[in-house]
Short mmCIF file of C-alpha atoms in Angstrom, two decimals:
data_model
loop_
_atom_site.label_atom_id
_atom_site.label_comp_id
_atom_site.label_asym_id
_atom_site.label_seq_id
_atom_site.Cartn_x
_atom_site.Cartn_y
_atom_site.Cartn_z
CA UNK A 1 -0.04 -0.05 -0.20
CA UNK A 2 1.33 3.28 -0.66
CA UNK A 3 1.14 6.43 1.86
CA UNK A 4 -2.34 7.14 0.32
CA UNK A 5 -3.71 4.13 1.94
CA UNK A 6 -4.55 2.54 -1.53
CA UNK A 7 -2.95 0.33 -4.05
CA UNK A 8 0.14 1.80 -5.69
CA UNK A 9 0.01 3.44 -9.30
CA UNK A 10 1.10 1.33 -12.14
CA UNK A 11 4.73 1.18 -12.86
CA UNK A 12 5.69 3.89 -15.41
CA UNK A 13 2.52 5.84 -15.07
CA UNK A 14 4.02 8.86 -13.23
CA UNK A 15 6.70 9.16 -15.90
CA UNK A 16 4.15 9.06 -18.59
CA UNK A 17 2.28 11.81 -16.71
CA UNK A 18 5.42 13.95 -16.52
CA UNK A 19 5.80 13.61 -20.23
CA UNK A 20 2.27 14.84 -20.94
CA UNK A 21 2.45 17.93 -18.61
CA UNK A 22 6.03 18.67 -17.63
CA UNK A 23 7.78 18.17 -14.44
CA UNK A 24 6.50 21.47 -12.69
CA UNK A 25 3.06 20.63 -12.96
CA UNK A 26 2.87 17.32 -11.55
CA UNK A 27 2.96 17.08 -7.84
CA UNK A 28 3.74 13.70 -6.26
CA UNK A 29 5.31 14.47 -3.04
CA UNK A 30 3.30 14.37 0.01
CA UNK A 31 3.63 17.66 1.40
CA UNK A 32 2.57 19.24 -2.17
CA UNK A 33 -0.38 16.60 -2.19
CA UNK A 34 -1.85 17.76 1.19
CA UNK A 35 -3.12 21.09 -0.11
CA UNK A 36 -5.41 19.06 -2.34
CA UNK A 37 -6.50 16.45 0.18
CA UNK A 38 -9.04 18.90 1.63
CA UNK A 39 -12.38 20.54 1.37
CA UNK A 40 -14.96 22.10 3.45
CA UNK A 41 -15.91 18.74 4.88
CA UNK A 42 -12.65 18.62 6.84
CA UNK A 43 -12.24 15.02 5.83
CA UNK A 44 -8.82 14.59 4.28
CA UNK A 45 -8.31 12.33 1.22
CA UNK A 46 -4.64 11.92 0.02
CA UNK A 47 -4.40 11.38 -3.83
CA UNK A 48 -1.39 9.98 -5.40
CA UNK A 49 -0.56 12.63 -7.67
CA UNK A 50 -2.08 16.14 -8.63
CA UNK A 51 -1.84 17.50 -12.31
CA UNK A 52 -1.97 21.42 -12.64
CA UNK A 53 -3.44 21.37 -16.24
CA UNK A 54 -3.36 24.50 -18.15
CA UNK A 55 -4.94 23.58 -21.58
CA UNK A 56 -7.76 21.27 -23.03
CA UNK A 57 -5.20 19.40 -24.63
CA UNK A 58 -3.49 18.46 -21.16
CA UNK A 59 -6.86 17.65 -19.78
CA UNK A 60 -7.30 15.12 -22.76
CA UNK A 61 -3.89 13.63 -22.45
CA UNK A 62 -4.30 12.99 -18.66
CA UNK A 63 -7.92 11.43 -19.00
CA UNK A 64 -6.37 9.18 -21.99
CA UNK A 65 -3.40 8.21 -19.68
CA UNK A 66 -5.70 7.35 -16.81
CA UNK A 67 -8.14 5.41 -18.69
CA UNK A 68 -5.57 3.38 -20.34
CA UNK A 69 -4.10 2.63 -16.74
CA UNK A 70 -7.38 2.49 -14.89
CA UNK A 71 -6.36 5.13 -12.50
CA UNK A 72 -9.03 7.22 -10.79
CA UNK A 73 -9.41 11.14 -12.03
CA UNK A 74 -10.80 13.50 -9.67
CA UNK A 75 -11.57 17.03 -11.43
CA UNK A 76 -11.00 19.80 -9.04
CA UNK A 77 -11.50 23.59 -9.12
CA UNK A 78 -10.97 25.77 -6.00
CA UNK A 79 -11.76 23.02 -3.44
CA UNK A 80 -14.68 25.08 -1.74
CA UNK A 81 -17.26 22.04 -1.86
CA UNK A 82 -19.33 21.04 1.20
CA UNK A 83 -19.72 17.11 0.30
CA UNK A 84 -16.23 15.64 -0.51
CA UNK A 85 -17.04 15.74 -4.29
CA UNK A 86 -13.57 16.83 -5.29
CA UNK A 87 -11.80 14.69 -2.80
CA UNK A 88 -9.61 11.57 -4.06
CA UNK A 89 -11.41 9.02 -2.10
CA UNK A 90 -9.95 6.04 -4.13
CA UNK A 91 -6.71 7.72 -4.44
CA UNK A 92 -5.47 8.51 -8.00
CA UNK A 93 -4.93 11.89 -9.77
CA UNK A 94 -6.49 15.02 -8.79
CA UNK A 95 -6.98 16.97 -11.86
CA UNK A 96 -6.61 20.50 -10.88
CA UNK A 97 -8.30 23.12 -13.33
CA UNK A 98 -7.18 26.11 -11.22
CA UNK A 99 -4.67 27.36 -13.91
CA UNK A 100 -7.24 27.36 -16.79
CA UNK A 101 -8.56 30.53 -15.64
CA UNK A 102 -8.90 32.81 -18.62
CA UNK A 103 -11.94 34.71 -19.46
CA UNK A 104 -11.98 34.04 -23.17
CA UNK A 105 -14.51 36.54 -24.49
CA UNK A 106 -17.26 38.80 -23.12
CA UNK A 107 -19.81 39.85 -25.61
CA UNK A 108 -22.23 42.50 -24.30
CA UNK A 109 -24.48 42.53 -27.29
CA UNK A 110 -25.11 38.88 -26.94
CA UNK A 111 -24.82 38.94 -23.11
CA UNK A 112 -22.44 35.97 -22.90
CA UNK A 113 -19.14 35.30 -21.82
CA UNK A 114 -16.97 32.32 -22.63
CA UNK A 115 -14.69 31.00 -19.76
CA UNK A 116 -12.05 28.39 -18.76
CA UNK A 117 -13.47 26.43 -15.53
CA UNK A 118 -10.66 27.81 -13.18
CA UNK A 119 -11.99 31.33 -13.45
CA UNK A 120 -12.95 32.43 -10.14
CA UNK A 121 -16.83 33.52 -9.65
CA UNK A 122 -15.99 36.94 -7.97
CA UNK A 123 -13.19 37.83 -10.97
CA UNK A 124 -15.69 37.28 -13.74
CA UNK A 125 -18.33 39.50 -11.74
CA UNK A 126 -15.58 42.28 -11.29
CA UNK A 127 -14.71 42.11 -15.00
CA UNK A 128 -18.65 42.37 -16.12
CA UNK A 129 -19.45 45.20 -13.33
CA UNK A 130 -18.14 48.13 -15.71
CA UNK A 131 -20.21 46.86 -18.61
CA UNK A 132 -23.24 46.83 -16.06
CA UNK A 133 -23.70 43.15 -16.33
CA UNK A 134 -23.44 40.08 -14.13
CA UNK A 135 -23.58 36.37 -14.10
CA UNK A 136 -26.33 35.61 -11.71
CA UNK A 137 -24.95 32.42 -9.68
CA UNK A 138 -23.95 34.10 -6.40
CA UNK A 139 -22.71 31.45 -3.99
CA UNK A 140 -21.33 32.93 -0.68
CA UNK A 141 -18.04 31.58 -1.56
CA UNK A 142 -18.05 33.58 -4.78
CA UNK A 143 -14.86 35.16 -4.03
CA UNK A 144 -12.77 31.94 -3.93
CA UNK A 145 -15.22 29.43 -5.80
CA UNK A 146 -14.50 28.63 -9.58
CA UNK A 147 -16.93 28.81 -12.45
CA UNK A 148 -16.03 25.12 -13.14
CA UNK A 149 -17.07 24.13 -9.77
CA UNK A 150 -20.10 26.26 -9.71
CA UNK A 151 -21.08 23.94 -12.93
CA UNK A 152 -20.16 20.69 -11.41
CA UNK A 153 -22.14 21.18 -8.28
CA UNK A 154 -24.94 23.55 -9.88
CA UNK A 155 -24.25 26.06 -7.30
CA UNK A 156 -26.73 28.99 -6.19
CA UNK A 157 -26.87 31.55 -3.72
CA UNK A 158 -29.46 33.99 -2.34
CA UNK A 159 -30.34 35.34 -5.68
CA UNK A 160 -31.64 31.80 -6.91
CA UNK A 161 -35.27 33.07 -5.62
CA UNK A 162 -35.36 35.38 -8.66
CA UNK A 163 -32.61 34.16 -11.05
CA UNK A 164 -32.68 30.29 -10.65
CA UNK A 165 -29.31 28.27 -10.27
CA UNK A 166 -26.18 27.35 -12.30
CA UNK A 167 -28.06 25.28 -14.75
CA UNK A 168 -30.34 28.47 -15.83
CA UNK A 169 -27.28 30.32 -16.89
CA UNK A 170 -25.09 28.08 -18.83
CA UNK A 171 -25.50 28.29 -22.62
CA UNK A 172 -23.16 25.44 -23.57
CA UNK A 173 -20.10 23.60 -22.62
CA UNK A 174 -16.79 22.09 -24.04
CA UNK A 175 -16.01 19.02 -22.00
CA UNK A 176 -13.47 16.06 -22.34
CA UNK A 177 -14.84 12.43 -22.06
CA UNK A 178 -12.82 9.96 -19.84
CA UNK A 179 -11.48 8.52 -23.22
CA UNK A 180 -9.86 11.93 -24.31
CA UNK A 181 -12.64 12.75 -26.77
CA UNK A 182 -13.99 16.40 -26.87
CA UNK A 183 -17.50 17.02 -26.89
CA UNK A 184 -19.69 20.28 -27.33
CA UNK A 185 -23.23 21.01 -25.91
CA UNK A 186 -25.67 23.82 -26.36
CA UNK A 187 -24.84 26.83 -28.51
CA UNK A 188 -24.19 30.86 -27.96
CA UNK A 189 -27.86 31.63 -28.28
CA UNK A 190 -30.81 31.60 -25.53
CA UNK A 191 -33.05 29.44 -27.81
CA UNK A 192 -31.74 26.07 -29.30
CA UNK A 193 -33.73 22.87 -29.36
CA UNK A 194 -31.29 20.45 -31.75
CA UNK A 195 -30.65 17.35 -29.93
CA UNK A 196 -30.64 16.45 -26.30
CA UNK A 197 -29.86 18.82 -23.80
CA UNK A 198 -26.58 17.68 -22.68
CA UNK A 199 -25.53 20.96 -21.21
CA UNK A 200 -28.15 20.15 -18.47
CA UNK A 201 -27.22 16.84 -17.81
CA UNK A 202 -23.53 17.84 -17.39
CA UNK A 203 -24.13 20.74 -14.96
CA UNK A 204 -24.65 19.30 -11.51
CA UNK A 205 -23.15 16.00 -12.64
CA UNK A 206 -20.19 16.58 -9.97
CA UNK A 207 -17.30 15.67 -12.71
CA UNK A 208 -18.59 11.97 -12.83
CA UNK A 209 -19.54 12.12 -16.45
CA UNK A 210 -16.91 14.38 -18.30
CA UNK A 211 -14.45 17.45 -17.33
CA UNK A 212 -15.41 20.72 -18.38
CA UNK A 213 -12.89 22.73 -20.08
CA UNK A 214 -14.81 25.54 -21.22
CA UNK A 215 -18.44 27.29 -20.82
CA UNK A 216 -20.49 29.81 -22.54
CA UNK A 217 -22.35 31.78 -19.78
CA UNK A 218 -25.70 33.76 -20.10
CA UNK A 219 -25.27 37.19 -18.62
CA UNK A 220 -28.00 39.40 -17.07
CA UNK A 221 -28.10 43.30 -16.64
CA UNK A 222 -26.68 44.29 -13.40
CA UNK A 223 -29.20 46.00 -11.26
CA UNK A 224 -29.07 49.66 -10.96
CA UNK A 225 -29.79 49.69 -7.23
CA UNK A 226 -30.53 47.28 -4.22
CA UNK A 227 -32.33 48.08 -0.90
CA UNK A 228 -32.21 45.55 2.15
CA UNK A 229 -34.84 45.21 4.79
CA UNK A 230 -34.41 43.43 7.92
CA UNK A 231 -37.54 41.95 9.72
CA UNK A 232 -37.20 40.32 13.07
CA UNK A 233 -40.09 38.08 14.58
CA UNK A 234 -40.84 36.63 17.83
CA UNK A 235 -40.66 33.04 16.90
CA UNK A 236 -39.92 30.88 13.82
CA UNK A 237 -43.53 29.97 13.22
CA UNK A 238 -44.26 33.60 12.39
CA UNK A 239 -41.15 34.17 10.37
CA UNK A 240 -41.73 30.98 8.45
CA UNK A 241 -45.56 32.07 7.60
CA UNK A 242 -44.05 35.48 6.60
CA UNK A 243 -41.85 33.84 3.83
CA UNK A 244 -44.90 31.82 2.63
CA UNK A 245 -46.98 35.12 2.49
CA UNK A 246 -44.03 37.09 0.62
CA UNK A 247 -44.10 34.06 -1.92
CA UNK A 248 -47.71 33.60 -2.49
CA UNK A 249 -48.92 36.92 -4.05
CA UNK A 250 -46.91 39.54 -5.86
CA UNK A 251 -43.27 39.75 -7.20
CA UNK A 252 -41.06 38.13 -4.72
CA UNK A 253 -37.88 40.18 -3.41
CA UNK A 254 -34.57 39.35 -5.09
CA UNK A 255 -33.53 37.35 -1.88
CA UNK A 256 -35.12 36.11 1.20
CA UNK A 257 -32.55 34.98 3.75
CA UNK A 258 -33.51 33.21 7.07
CA UNK A 259 -31.88 33.07 10.40
CA UNK A 260 -33.09 31.25 13.40
CA UNK A 261 -32.51 32.21 17.04
CA UNK A 262 -29.37 30.26 17.39
CA UNK A 263 -27.90 32.45 14.36
CA UNK A 264 -29.08 35.62 16.02
CA UNK A 265 -27.27 34.80 19.02
CA UNK A 266 -24.11 34.51 16.98
CA UNK A 267 -24.96 37.82 15.33
CA UNK A 268 -25.13 39.26 18.70
CA UNK A 269 -22.19 37.73 20.04
CA UNK A 270 -19.90 37.85 17.15
CA UNK A 271 -21.00 40.41 14.71
CA UNK A 272 -22.22 43.11 17.43
CA UNK A 273 -25.62 43.20 15.76
CA UNK A 274 -28.26 45.02 17.96
CA UNK A 275 -31.68 43.10 17.76
CA UNK A 276 -34.81 43.19 19.83
CA UNK A 277 -34.57 41.03 23.13
CA UNK A 278 -37.41 38.76 22.21
CA UNK A 279 -36.01 38.03 18.63
CA UNK A 280 -36.41 34.54 17.78
CA UNK A 281 -35.96 34.62 13.97
CA UNK A 282 -35.11 37.14 11.23
CA UNK A 283 -35.53 37.66 7.55
CA UNK A 284 -33.25 39.69 5.19
CA UNK A 285 -35.07 40.95 2.15
CA UNK A 286 -33.14 42.40 -0.58
CA UNK A 287 -34.95 44.26 -3.51
CA UNK A 288 -33.34 45.27 -6.81
CA UNK A 289 -34.51 47.78 -9.20
CA UNK A 290 -33.82 51.36 -10.49
CA UNK A 291 -32.74 53.90 -7.56
CA UNK A 292 -36.40 55.44 -7.79
CA UNK A 293 -38.02 52.08 -7.58
CA UNK A 294 -36.18 50.93 -4.39
CA UNK A 295 -38.27 53.04 -1.85
CA UNK A 296 -41.48 51.79 -3.25
CA UNK A 297 -40.37 48.20 -3.35
CA UNK A 298 -39.20 48.42 0.26
CA UNK A 299 -42.45 49.79 1.32
CA UNK A 300 -44.37 47.35 -0.43
CA UNK A 301 -42.39 44.50 1.45
CA UNK A 302 -43.08 46.20 4.75
CA UNK A 303 -46.88 46.46 3.87
CA UNK A 304 -46.73 42.45 3.15
CA UNK A 305 -44.76 41.72 6.32
CA UNK A 306 -47.04 43.69 8.56
CA UNK A 307 -49.89 40.79 8.92
CA UNK A 308 -47.26 38.59 10.43
CA UNK A 309 -46.31 40.68 13.24
CA UNK A 310 -42.75 41.47 12.96
CA UNK A 311 -41.09 43.00 16.40
CA UNK A 312 -39.05 45.18 13.99
CA UNK A 313 -38.55 46.10 10.46
CA UNK A 314 -35.86 48.23 9.53
CA UNK A 315 -34.20 49.29 6.37
CA UNK A 316 -30.70 49.69 5.57
CA UNK A 317 -29.91 53.33 5.24
CA UNK A 318 -27.23 53.06 2.97
CA UNK A 319 -25.22 50.85 0.59
CA UNK A 320 -22.63 50.53 3.13
CA UNK A 321 -24.92 49.49 6.03
CA UNK A 322 -26.47 46.94 3.82
CA UNK A 323 -22.95 45.49 2.80
CA UNK A 324 -22.29 45.09 6.77
CA UNK A 325 -25.51 43.04 7.26
CA UNK A 326 -24.77 40.77 4.26
CA UNK A 327 -21.04 40.55 5.72
CA UNK A 328 -22.55 39.22 9.14
CA UNK A 329 -24.93 36.94 7.55
CA UNK A 330 -22.02 35.36 5.34
CA UNK A 331 -19.94 35.43 8.40
CA UNK A 332 -22.26 32.84 10.20
CA UNK A 333 -20.78 29.56 8.56
CA UNK A 334 -17.07 30.30 8.99
CA UNK A 335 -17.75 31.62 12.67
CA UNK A 336 -19.71 28.09 13.42
CA UNK A 337 -16.46 26.41 12.12
CA UNK A 338 -14.57 28.26 14.80
CA UNK A 339 -17.13 27.54 17.66
CA UNK A 340 -17.65 23.92 17.29
CA UNK A 341 -14.81 21.16 17.02
CA UNK A 342 -16.83 19.69 14.39
CA UNK A 343 -19.81 20.94 12.33
CA UNK A 344 -22.21 18.83 10.05
CA UNK A 345 -23.69 21.32 7.41
CA UNK A 346 -26.57 20.00 5.33
CA UNK A 347 -28.16 22.07 2.69
CA UNK A 348 -31.70 20.45 2.52
CA UNK A 349 -34.59 22.20 0.79
CA UNK A 350 -38.35 21.93 0.94
CA UNK A 351 -41.39 23.54 -0.48
CA UNK A 352 -41.65 26.91 0.98
CA UNK A 353 -45.27 26.12 2.19
CA UNK A 354 -43.57 23.42 4.29
CA UNK A 355 -40.91 25.70 5.54
CA UNK A 356 -42.40 26.00 9.04
CA UNK A 357 -42.76 22.45 9.40
CA UNK A 358 -39.13 21.85 8.87
CA UNK A 359 -38.08 24.55 11.41
CA UNK A 360 -40.34 23.23 13.84
CA UNK A 361 -39.03 19.78 13.38
CA UNK A 362 -35.50 20.79 13.81
CA UNK A 363 -36.11 22.83 16.83
CA UNK A 364 -37.80 19.75 18.51
CA UNK A 365 -35.03 17.51 17.18
CA UNK A 366 -32.20 19.58 18.82
CA UNK A 367 -34.37 19.50 22.17
CA UNK A 368 -34.78 15.98 22.30
CA UNK A 369 -31.10 15.17 21.31
CA UNK A 370 -29.17 17.86 23.28
CA UNK A 371 -27.20 18.70 20.03
CA UNK A 372 -27.03 22.23 19.04
CA UNK A 373 -28.52 22.98 15.70
CA UNK A 374 -28.37 26.14 14.13
CA UNK A 375 -30.39 27.01 10.98
CA UNK A 376 -30.12 29.65 8.24
CA UNK A 377 -30.26 30.11 4.65
CA UNK A 378 -32.25 31.01 1.36
CA UNK A 379 -35.76 30.87 2.58
CA UNK A 380 -37.28 31.98 -0.65
CA UNK A 381 -36.51 28.60 -2.15
CA UNK A 382 -37.13 26.84 1.03
CA UNK A 383 -33.24 25.80 0.88
CA UNK A 384 -32.05 25.78 4.73
CA UNK A 385 -28.57 25.39 5.72
CA UNK A 386 -28.64 22.83 8.73
CA UNK A 387 -25.68 22.88 11.17
CA UNK A 388 -25.20 20.14 13.62
CA UNK A 389 -22.61 21.20 16.19
CA UNK A 390 -20.83 18.44 17.66
CA UNK A 391 -17.44 17.07 19.39
CA UNK A 392 -15.92 14.38 17.46
CA UNK A 393 -14.32 13.09 20.38
CA UNK A 394 -17.56 12.31 21.95
CA UNK A 395 -18.44 8.77 20.27
CA UNK A 396 -21.92 8.87 21.86
CA UNK A 397 -22.54 12.32 20.29
CA UNK A 398 -21.30 11.41 17.11
CA UNK A 399 -23.49 8.47 16.95
CA UNK A 400 -26.49 10.38 17.76
CA UNK A 401 -25.83 12.98 15.25
CA UNK A 402 -25.46 10.57 12.58
CA UNK A 403 -28.85 8.87 13.57
CA UNK A 404 -30.38 12.47 13.47
CA UNK A 405 -29.22 13.16 9.84
CA UNK A 406 -31.24 10.41 8.89
CA UNK A 407 -34.20 11.51 10.50
CA UNK A 408 -33.72 14.98 9.05
CA UNK A 409 -33.31 13.49 5.53
CA UNK A 410 -36.64 11.32 5.97
CA UNK A 411 -38.43 14.34 7.22
CA UNK A 412 -37.39 16.45 4.25
CA UNK A 413 -38.49 13.82 1.84
CA UNK A 414 -41.95 13.44 3.73
CA UNK A 415 -42.37 17.05 3.19
CA UNK A 416 -41.82 16.56 -0.70
CA UNK A 417 -38.25 18.19 -0.49
CA UNK A 418 -34.84 17.44 -1.48
CA UNK A 419 -31.66 16.33 0.15
CA UNK A 420 -29.45 19.21 -1.44
CA UNK A 421 -30.40 22.45 -2.83
CA UNK A 422 -26.91 23.46 -3.82
CA UNK A 423 -24.08 21.74 -2.24
CA UNK A 424 -24.63 18.35 -4.30
CA UNK A 425 -24.03 14.84 -3.12
CA UNK A 426 -20.33 13.85 -3.36
CA UNK A 427 -19.34 11.50 -0.73
CA UNK A 428 -21.45 12.71 2.26
CA UNK A 429 -25.11 12.26 0.68
CA UNK A 430 -24.59 9.38 -1.33
CA UNK A 431 -25.97 6.71 1.00
CA UNK A 432 -29.29 8.58 1.31
CA UNK A 433 -29.83 9.01 -2.24
CA UNK A 434 -32.28 6.26 -2.50
CA UNK A 435 -34.66 7.95 -0.32
CA UNK A 436 -34.98 10.64 -2.76
CA UNK A 437 -34.64 8.62 -6.22
CA UNK A 438 -36.53 5.45 -6.81
CA UNK A 439 -34.98 2.32 -7.94
CA UNK A 440 -35.87 2.49 -11.70
CA UNK A 441 -34.64 6.14 -12.04
CA UNK A 442 -31.56 5.55 -10.22
CA UNK A 443 -30.80 2.50 -12.32
CA UNK A 444 -31.15 4.66 -15.32
CA UNK A 445 -28.83 7.05 -13.98
CA UNK A 446 -26.19 4.42 -13.18
CA UNK A 447 -26.42 3.36 -16.79
CA UNK A 448 -25.84 6.98 -18.03
CA UNK A 449 -22.78 7.02 -15.63
CA UNK A 450 -21.53 3.70 -17.33
CA UNK A 451 -22.04 5.01 -21.05
CA UNK A 452 -20.05 8.05 -20.41
CA UNK A 453 -17.48 6.54 -18.08
CA UNK A 454 -17.58 2.64 -18.83
CA UNK A 455 -14.07 2.08 -16.66
CA UNK A 456 -15.55 4.03 -14.02
CA UNK A 457 -12.47 6.14 -13.39
CA UNK A 458 -14.13 9.92 -13.71
CA UNK A 459 -14.60 10.92 -9.87
CA UNK A 460 -15.61 7.19 -8.92
CA UNK A 461 -17.73 6.55 -5.75
CA UNK A 462 -19.35 10.17 -5.82
CA UNK A 463 -23.10 10.51 -5.97
CA UNK A 464 -24.27 6.89 -6.13
CA UNK A 465 -24.63 4.63 -2.88
#
């Protein structure tokens, strides 16, 4: 066995890789490999080697070599994932696409951009800003996550309530199959119904079918102005009812973020946010439009919230103040990492009309188990980030937490929801996939995987139980 804990690579394989990509872009020493053994799960998986690819042709060469030698290949972007989707669970070669980071084209007239997979989401947004354009997918990790990773996991974020998710903003893809062949899907137009929609099949496939080497992205006008409303409620039930009320009539705001009582306590303690004493839950509502429209839109939202008896409704006085509030919201996840020895972070989603039932269930789950659970997320889509705060040194606690996960997932499915709204399946949720996907459909998906990747070298072990 090698130091990765897996069978060693075939003889001569690493030399063949060096010839394909060069000495400096093949990493095989343990110290160098450590940087590619982690993601946000905190569960390290050491690969045998890492290739720092810089072109489509290098990706083709690596895949062809790995297929010939039956070596697993794990495509990797920035490594910001939450489910182990880019970890080398079976060893093999991590194929890093970080250096394929060119923005090849921005076409304002056609409202599209052509990019390589290693482009950072936030860097693309900065390039688009002077043109008053944006790419709407806006995960909280946008400053560090890559477009390729967004495509692999079908990333979303607060703006999904109005704009949808990554699959809604990808016009076409260039990708390399496990045998080194190149395929192209989609087009440069927003309307195209020629052939099967391979683009939407590849988006969200978690790097198990092909390696994306280029993407044609649909762009949207950048909103002229934004306004932020903070609504505080005495309890979660009223707060969840307010979300349903906002969604069942009229245009929704561009974002509705939910924070439960545990989250509010974190804001009080670590972000110095002043909240009413009886605050048990909070919504952040963002509206977008022209500068003239924003005050009217905020007034409309205040009127729509009034029947749900908020303790406080406050407008952010300036863009800077709104940015501070959003920064506090985005700081919740990293703050939890610092406070708890181990955090299990799930991103379940239920229909908005069932949100109150989910939150009530989670509160009861926490009371019964004695395990702190902190909940926040994208309420307008029913997508809640459920955080179990545990100590991995406590075997009894860990065992109870694992049992709670299954209870949570079964309740989510019973409410008509899904196991993941934006993080994907990866290694972390694959055991529970049969709760959501029936046996016939799951077998068809396995057949698709086998058709694209008959040797099962591409990100093996992900998604499927």
